[in-house]
Amino acid sequence: MERTFLAIKPDGVQRKLVGEIIRRFETKGFTLVALKFMNVSRELAQAHYDVHRERPFFASLIDFITSGPVVAMVWEGDGVIASARKLIGATNPLNSEPGTIRGDFGVNTGRNIIHGSDAPETAKNEIALWFKEEELVNWAPEIKGWLY
Ligand code: RTP
Ligand code: MG
Protein backbone atom coordinates (compact mmCIF):
# COMPACT_ATOMS: atom_id res chain seq x y z
CA MET A 1 0.00 0.00 0.00
CA GLU A 2 1.28 3.45 -0.94
CA ARG A 3 2.55 5.76 1.81
CA THR A 4 3.38 9.46 2.01
CA PHE A 5 5.06 11.80 4.46
CA LEU A 6 3.14 14.87 5.64
CA ALA A 7 4.23 17.54 8.11
CA ILE A 8 2.09 20.28 9.59
CA LYS A 9 4.50 23.20 9.58
CA PRO A 10 5.04 25.60 12.54
CA ASP A 11 2.40 28.03 11.22
CA GLY A 12 -0.23 25.27 11.05
CA VAL A 13 0.55 24.29 14.65
CA GLN A 14 0.56 27.92 15.90
CA ARG A 15 -2.79 28.53 14.21
CA LYS A 16 -4.33 25.44 15.88
CA LEU A 17 -5.07 23.75 12.57
CA VAL A 18 -3.72 20.33 13.62
CA GLY A 19 -7.11 18.72 14.28
CA GLU A 20 -8.71 20.21 11.16
CA ILE A 21 -5.88 18.97 8.94
CA ILE A 22 -5.79 15.45 10.37
CA ARG A 23 -9.59 15.27 10.02
CA ARG A 24 -9.33 15.97 6.28
CA PHE A 25 -7.01 13.01 5.66
CA GLU A 26 -9.04 10.72 7.94
CA THR A 27 -12.37 11.56 6.34
CA LYS A 28 -10.91 11.26 2.86
CA GLY A 29 -10.32 7.63 3.80
CA PHE A 30 -6.57 7.41 4.35
CA THR A 31 -4.99 5.53 7.24
CA LEU A 32 -2.60 7.01 9.79
CA VAL A 33 0.62 5.01 10.04
CA ALA A 34 2.82 7.26 12.21
CA LEU A 35 2.60 10.59 13.99
CA LYS A 36 4.89 12.65 16.20
CA PHE A 37 4.92 16.19 17.59
CA MET A 38 8.47 17.48 17.56
CA ASN A 39 10.93 20.30 17.24
CA VAL A 40 13.00 20.07 14.05
CA SER A 41 16.80 20.33 14.18
CA ARG A 42 18.55 22.41 11.52
CA GLU A 43 20.28 19.23 10.39
CA LEU A 44 16.95 17.47 9.78
CA ALA A 45 15.44 20.55 8.11
CA GLN A 46 18.42 20.89 5.76
CA ALA A 47 18.31 17.19 4.85
CA HIS A 48 14.56 17.37 4.24
CA TYR A 49 14.83 20.41 1.95
CA ASP A 50 18.21 19.44 0.44
CA VAL A 51 16.79 19.74 -3.09
CA HIS A 52 16.29 23.48 -2.46
CA ARG A 53 19.80 24.06 -1.02
CA GLU A 54 20.86 26.45 -3.81
CA ARG A 55 17.58 28.40 -3.93
CA PRO A 56 17.46 31.99 -2.60
CA PHE A 57 14.72 31.12 -0.11
CA PHE A 58 16.62 28.18 1.44
CA ALA A 59 17.91 30.00 4.56
CA SER A 60 14.53 31.51 5.42
CA LEU A 61 12.84 28.16 4.75
CA ILE A 62 15.16 26.43 7.26
CA ASP A 63 14.70 29.25 9.81
CA PHE A 64 10.94 28.90 9.48
CA ILE A 65 10.68 25.11 9.68
CA THR A 66 12.89 25.08 12.81
CA SER A 67 11.05 28.01 14.44
CA GLY A 68 8.50 25.90 16.34
CA PRO A 69 7.13 22.39 16.66
CA VAL A 70 5.75 20.45 13.70
CA VAL A 71 3.46 17.43 13.42
CA ALA A 72 5.23 14.77 11.35
CA MET A 73 3.03 12.02 9.93
CA VAL A 74 2.93 9.04 7.61
CA TRP A 75 -0.36 8.27 5.84
CA GLU A 76 -1.29 5.24 3.76
CA GLY A 77 -3.80 4.47 0.99
CA ASP A 78 -4.30 4.04 -2.73
CA GLY A 79 -2.78 7.01 -4.56
CA VAL A 80 -2.11 8.81 -1.28
CA ILE A 81 0.96 10.70 -2.55
CA ALA A 82 -0.83 12.53 -5.37
CA SER A 83 -4.13 12.72 -3.51
CA ALA A 84 -2.51 14.37 -0.48
CA ARG A 85 -0.85 16.94 -2.76
CA LYS A 86 -4.31 17.65 -4.19
CA LEU A 87 -5.87 18.03 -0.74
CA ILE A 88 -2.98 20.32 0.25
CA GLY A 89 -3.21 22.57 -2.83
CA ALA A 90 -0.70 24.64 -4.81
CA THR A 91 2.54 25.86 -3.18
CA ASN A 92 1.48 29.51 -3.32
CA PRO A 93 -1.79 29.71 -1.37
CA LEU A 94 -2.93 32.53 -3.64
CA ASN A 95 -3.06 29.96 -6.45
CA SER A 96 -4.53 27.06 -4.48
CA GLU A 97 -8.19 26.27 -4.93
CA PRO A 98 -10.74 26.87 -2.18
CA GLY A 99 -11.42 23.49 -0.57
CA THR A 100 -7.73 22.68 -0.35
CA ILE A 101 -5.83 23.17 2.92
CA ARG A 102 -3.65 25.96 1.57
CA GLY A 103 -6.58 27.43 -0.38
CA ASP A 104 -8.76 27.56 2.72
CA PHE A 105 -6.22 28.68 5.32
CA GLY A 106 -3.19 30.35 3.72
CA VAL A 107 -2.13 33.48 1.87
CA ASN A 108 1.69 33.25 1.93
CA THR A 109 4.06 30.88 0.09
CA GLY A 110 6.53 30.98 2.99
CA ARG A 111 3.75 30.13 5.47
CA ASN A 112 1.82 27.45 3.61
CA ILE A 113 0.80 25.29 6.61
CA ILE A 114 1.68 21.79 5.50
CA HIS A 115 4.24 19.75 3.57
CA GLY A 116 3.48 16.67 1.49
CA SER A 117 5.89 14.39 -0.40
CA ASP A 118 5.77 15.08 -4.14
CA ALA A 119 6.59 11.62 -5.64
CA PRO A 120 7.10 7.94 -4.67
CA GLU A 121 10.88 8.32 -4.39
CA THR A 122 10.72 11.44 -2.17
CA ALA A 123 7.99 9.84 -0.04
CA LYS A 124 10.21 6.82 0.59
CA ASN A 125 13.23 9.01 1.44
CA GLU A 126 11.29 11.42 3.65
CA ILE A 127 9.60 8.63 5.64
CA ALA A 128 13.03 7.08 6.29
CA LEU A 129 14.50 10.48 7.20
CA TRP A 130 11.80 11.41 9.74
CA PHE A 131 10.83 8.03 11.21
CA LYS A 132 12.52 4.91 12.53
CA GLU A 133 11.12 1.65 11.17
CA GLU A 134 9.65 0.76 14.60
CA GLU A 135 7.71 4.04 14.71
CA LEU A 136 5.62 2.97 11.71
CA VAL A 137 2.49 1.24 12.98
CA ASN A 138 1.21 -1.63 10.88
CA TRP A 139 -2.54 -1.95 11.27
CA ALA A 140 -5.63 -2.01 9.11
CA PRO A 141 -9.11 -0.58 9.68
CA GLU A 142 -11.75 -3.28 10.15
CA ILE A 143 -13.89 -2.11 7.24
CA LYS A 144 -12.10 -2.97 4.03
CA GLY A 145 -12.77 -2.51 0.34
CA TRP A 146 -14.24 0.98 0.31
CA LEU A 147 -12.11 2.64 3.00
CA TYR A 148 -8.36 2.26 3.32
P1 RTP B 1 6.63 21.58 0.47
O1 RTP B 1 7.86 20.91 -0.10
O2 RTP B 1 6.92 22.41 1.69
O3 RTP B 1 5.52 20.61 0.67
O4 RTP B 1 6.04 22.60 -0.60
P2 RTP B 1 5.88 22.36 -2.15
O5 RTP B 1 6.32 20.99 -2.54
O6 RTP B 1 4.50 22.78 -2.51
O7 RTP B 1 6.89 23.44 -2.72
P3 RTP B 1 8.46 23.31 -3.00
O8 RTP B 1 8.71 23.79 -4.36
O9 RTP B 1 8.97 21.96 -2.62
O10 RTP B 1 9.04 24.39 -2.00
C1 RTP B 1 9.32 24.08 -0.65
C2 RTP B 1 8.91 25.22 0.23
O11 RTP B 1 9.78 26.32 0.00
C3 RTP B 1 9.08 27.53 0.11
N1 RTP B 1 9.18 28.25 -1.15
N2 RTP B 1 9.37 29.54 -1.20
N3 RTP B 1 9.63 31.38 -4.30
C4 RTP B 1 9.61 31.21 -3.00
O12 RTP B 1 9.75 32.12 -2.22
C5 RTP B 1 9.41 29.86 -2.50
N4 RTP B 1 9.25 28.77 -3.24
C6 RTP B 1 9.11 27.76 -2.38
C7 RTP B 1 7.63 27.21 0.39
O13 RTP B 1 7.40 27.32 1.78
C8 RTP B 1 7.50 25.78 -0.05
O14 RTP B 1 6.50 25.10 0.65
MG1 MG C 1 8.16 20.16 -1.99
CSV table of C-alpha atoms and ligand atoms in Angstrom, one decimal:
chain,number,residue,atom,x,y,z
A,1,MET,CA,0.0,0.0,0.0
A,2,GLU,CA,1.3,3.5,-0.9
A,3,ARG,CA,2.5,5.8,1.8
A,4,THR,CA,3.4,9.5,2.0
A,5,PHE,CA,5.1,11.8,4.5
A,6,LEU,CA,3.1,14.9,5.6
A,7,ALA,CA,4.2,17.5,8.1
A,8,ILE,CA,2.1,20.3,9.6
A,9,LYS,CA,4.5,23.2,9.6
A,10,PRO,CA,5.0,25.6,12.5
A,11,ASP,CA,2.4,28.0,11.2
A,12,GLY,CA,-0.2,25.3,11.1
A,13,VAL,CA,0.6,24.3,14.7
A,14,GLN,CA,0.6,27.9,15.9
A,15,ARG,CA,-2.8,28.5,14.2
A,16,LYS,CA,-4.3,25.4,15.9
A,17,LEU,CA,-5.1,23.7,12.6
A,18,VAL,CA,-3.7,20.3,13.6
A,19,GLY,CA,-7.1,18.7,14.3
A,20,GLU,CA,-8.7,20.2,11.2
A,21,ILE,CA,-5.9,19.0,8.9
A,22,ILE,CA,-5.8,15.4,10.4
A,23,ARG,CA,-9.6,15.3,10.0
A,24,ARG,CA,-9.3,16.0,6.3
A,25,PHE,CA,-7.0,13.0,5.7
A,26,GLU,CA,-9.0,10.7,7.9
A,27,THR,CA,-12.4,11.6,6.3
A,28,LYS,CA,-10.9,11.3,2.9
A,29,GLY,CA,-10.3,7.6,3.8
A,30,PHE,CA,-6.6,7.4,4.3
A,31,THR,CA,-5.0,5.5,7.2
A,32,LEU,CA,-2.6,7.0,9.8
A,33,VAL,CA,0.6,5.0,10.0
A,34,ALA,CA,2.8,7.3,12.2
A,35,LEU,CA,2.6,10.6,14.0
A,36,LYS,CA,4.9,12.6,16.2
A,37,PHE,CA,4.9,16.2,17.6
A,38,MET,CA,8.5,17.5,17.6
A,39,ASN,CA,10.9,20.3,17.2
A,40,VAL,CA,13.0,20.1,14.1
A,41,SER,CA,16.8,20.3,14.2
A,42,ARG,CA,18.6,22.4,11.5
A,43,GLU,CA,20.3,19.2,10.4
A,44,LEU,CA,17.0,17.5,9.8
A,45,ALA,CA,15.4,20.6,8.1
A,46,GLN,CA,18.4,20.9,5.8
A,47,ALA,CA,18.3,17.2,4.9
A,48,HIS,CA,14.6,17.4,4.2
A,49,TYR,CA,14.8,20.4,2.0
A,50,ASP,CA,18.2,19.4,0.4
A,51,VAL,CA,16.8,19.7,-3.1
A,52,HIS,CA,16.3,23.5,-2.5
A,53,ARG,CA,19.8,24.1,-1.0
A,54,GLU,CA,20.9,26.5,-3.8
A,55,ARG,CA,17.6,28.4,-3.9
A,56,PRO,CA,17.5,32.0,-2.6
A,57,PHE,CA,14.7,31.1,-0.1
A,58,PHE,CA,16.6,28.2,1.4
A,59,ALA,CA,17.9,30.0,4.6
A,60,SER,CA,14.5,31.5,5.4
A,61,LEU,CA,12.8,28.2,4.7
A,62,ILE,CA,15.2,26.4,7.3
A,63,ASP,CA,14.7,29.3,9.8
A,64,PHE,CA,10.9,28.9,9.5
A,65,ILE,CA,10.7,25.1,9.7
A,66,THR,CA,12.9,25.1,12.8
A,67,SER,CA,11.0,28.0,14.4
A,68,GLY,CA,8.5,25.9,16.3
A,69,PRO,CA,7.1,22.4,16.7
A,70,VAL,CA,5.7,20.5,13.7
A,71,VAL,CA,3.5,17.4,13.4
A,72,ALA,CA,5.2,14.8,11.4
A,73,MET,CA,3.0,12.0,9.9
A,74,VAL,CA,2.9,9.0,7.6
A,75,TRP,CA,-0.4,8.3,5.8
A,76,GLU,CA,-1.3,5.2,3.8
A,77,GLY,CA,-3.8,4.5,1.0
A,78,ASP,CA,-4.3,4.0,-2.7
A,79,GLY,CA,-2.8,7.0,-4.6
A,80,VAL,CA,-2.1,8.8,-1.3
A,81,ILE,CA,1.0,10.7,-2.6
A,82,ALA,CA,-0.8,12.5,-5.4
A,83,SER,CA,-4.1,12.7,-3.5
A,84,ALA,CA,-2.5,14.4,-0.5
A,85,ARG,CA,-0.9,16.9,-2.8
A,86,LYS,CA,-4.3,17.7,-4.2
A,87,LEU,CA,-5.9,18.0,-0.7
A,88,ILE,CA,-3.0,20.3,0.2
A,89,GLY,CA,-3.2,22.6,-2.8
A,90,ALA,CA,-0.7,24.6,-4.8
A,91,THR,CA,2.5,25.9,-3.2
A,92,ASN,CA,1.5,29.5,-3.3
A,93,PRO,CA,-1.8,29.7,-1.4
A,94,LEU,CA,-2.9,32.5,-3.6
A,95,ASN,CA,-3.1,30.0,-6.5
A,96,SER,CA,-4.5,27.1,-4.5
A,97,GLU,CA,-8.2,26.3,-4.9
A,98,PRO,CA,-10.7,26.9,-2.2
A,99,GLY,CA,-11.4,23.5,-0.6
A,100,THR,CA,-7.7,22.7,-0.4
A,101,ILE,CA,-5.8,23.2,2.9
A,102,ARG,CA,-3.6,26.0,1.6
A,103,GLY,CA,-6.6,27.4,-0.4
A,104,ASP,CA,-8.8,27.6,2.7
A,105,PHE,CA,-6.2,28.7,5.3
A,106,GLY,CA,-3.2,30.4,3.7
A,107,VAL,CA,-2.1,33.5,1.9
A,108,ASN,CA,1.7,33.3,1.9
A,109,THR,CA,4.1,30.9,0.1
A,110,GLY,CA,6.5,31.0,3.0
A,111,ARG,CA,3.8,30.1,5.5
A,112,ASN,CA,1.8,27.4,3.6
A,113,ILE,CA,0.8,25.3,6.6
A,114,ILE,CA,1.7,21.8,5.5
A,115,HIS,CA,4.2,19.7,3.6
A,116,GLY,CA,3.5,16.7,1.5
A,117,SER,CA,5.9,14.4,-0.4
A,118,ASP,CA,5.8,15.1,-4.1
A,119,ALA,CA,6.6,11.6,-5.6
A,120,PRO,CA,7.1,7.9,-4.7
A,121,GLU,CA,10.9,8.3,-4.4
A,122,THR,CA,10.7,11.4,-2.2
A,123,ALA,CA,8.0,9.8,0.0
A,124,LYS,CA,10.2,6.8,0.6
A,125,ASN,CA,13.2,9.0,1.4
A,126,GLU,CA,11.3,11.4,3.6
A,127,ILE,CA,9.6,8.6,5.6
A,128,ALA,CA,13.0,7.1,6.3
A,129,LEU,CA,14.5,10.5,7.2
A,130,TRP,CA,11.8,11.4,9.7
A,131,PHE,CA,10.8,8.0,11.2
A,132,LYS,CA,12.5,4.9,12.5
A,133,GLU,CA,11.1,1.7,11.2
A,134,GLU,CA,9.6,0.8,14.6
A,135,GLU,CA,7.7,4.0,14.7
A,136,LEU,CA,5.6,3.0,11.7
A,137,VAL,CA,2.5,1.2,13.0
A,138,ASN,CA,1.2,-1.6,10.9
A,139,TRP,CA,-2.5,-1.9,11.3
A,140,ALA,CA,-5.6,-2.0,9.1
A,141,PRO,CA,-9.1,-0.6,9.7
A,142,GLU,CA,-11.8,-3.3,10.2
A,143,ILE,CA,-13.9,-2.1,7.2
A,144,LYS,CA,-12.1,-3.0,4.0
A,145,GLY,CA,-12.8,-2.5,0.3
A,146,TRP,CA,-14.2,1.0,0.3
A,147,LEU,CA,-12.1,2.6,3.0
A,148,TYR,CA,-8.4,2.3,3.3
B,1,RTP,P1,6.6,21.6,0.5
B,1,RTP,O1,7.9,20.9,-0.1
B,1,RTP,O2,6.9,22.4,1.7
B,1,RTP,O3,5.5,20.6,0.7
B,1,RTP,O4,6.0,22.6,-0.6
B,1,RTP,P2,5.9,22.4,-2.2
B,1,RTP,O5,6.3,21.0,-2.5
B,1,RTP,O6,4.5,22.8,-2.5
B,1,RTP,O7,6.9,23.4,-2.7
B,1,RTP,P3,8.5,23.3,-3.0
B,1,RTP,O8,8.7,23.8,-4.4
B,1,RTP,O9,9.0,22.0,-2.6
B,1,RTP,O10,9.0,24.4,-2.0
B,1,RTP,C1,9.3,24.1,-0.7
B,1,RTP,C2,8.9,25.2,0.2
B,1,RTP,O11,9.8,26.3,0.0
B,1,RTP,C3,9.1,27.5,0.1
B,1,RTP,N1,9.2,28.3,-1.1
B,1,RTP,N2,9.4,29.5,-1.2
B,1,RTP,N3,9.6,31.4,-4.3
B,1,RTP,C4,9.6,31.2,-3.0
B,1,RTP,O12,9.8,32.1,-2.2
B,1,RTP,C5,9.4,29.9,-2.5
B,1,RTP,N4,9.3,28.8,-3.2
B,1,RTP,C6,9.1,27.8,-2.4
B,1,RTP,C7,7.6,27.2,0.4
B,1,RTP,O13,7.4,27.3,1.8
B,1,RTP,C8,7.5,25.8,-0.1
B,1,RTP,O14,6.5,25.1,0.7
B,2,MG,MG,8.2,20.2,-2.0
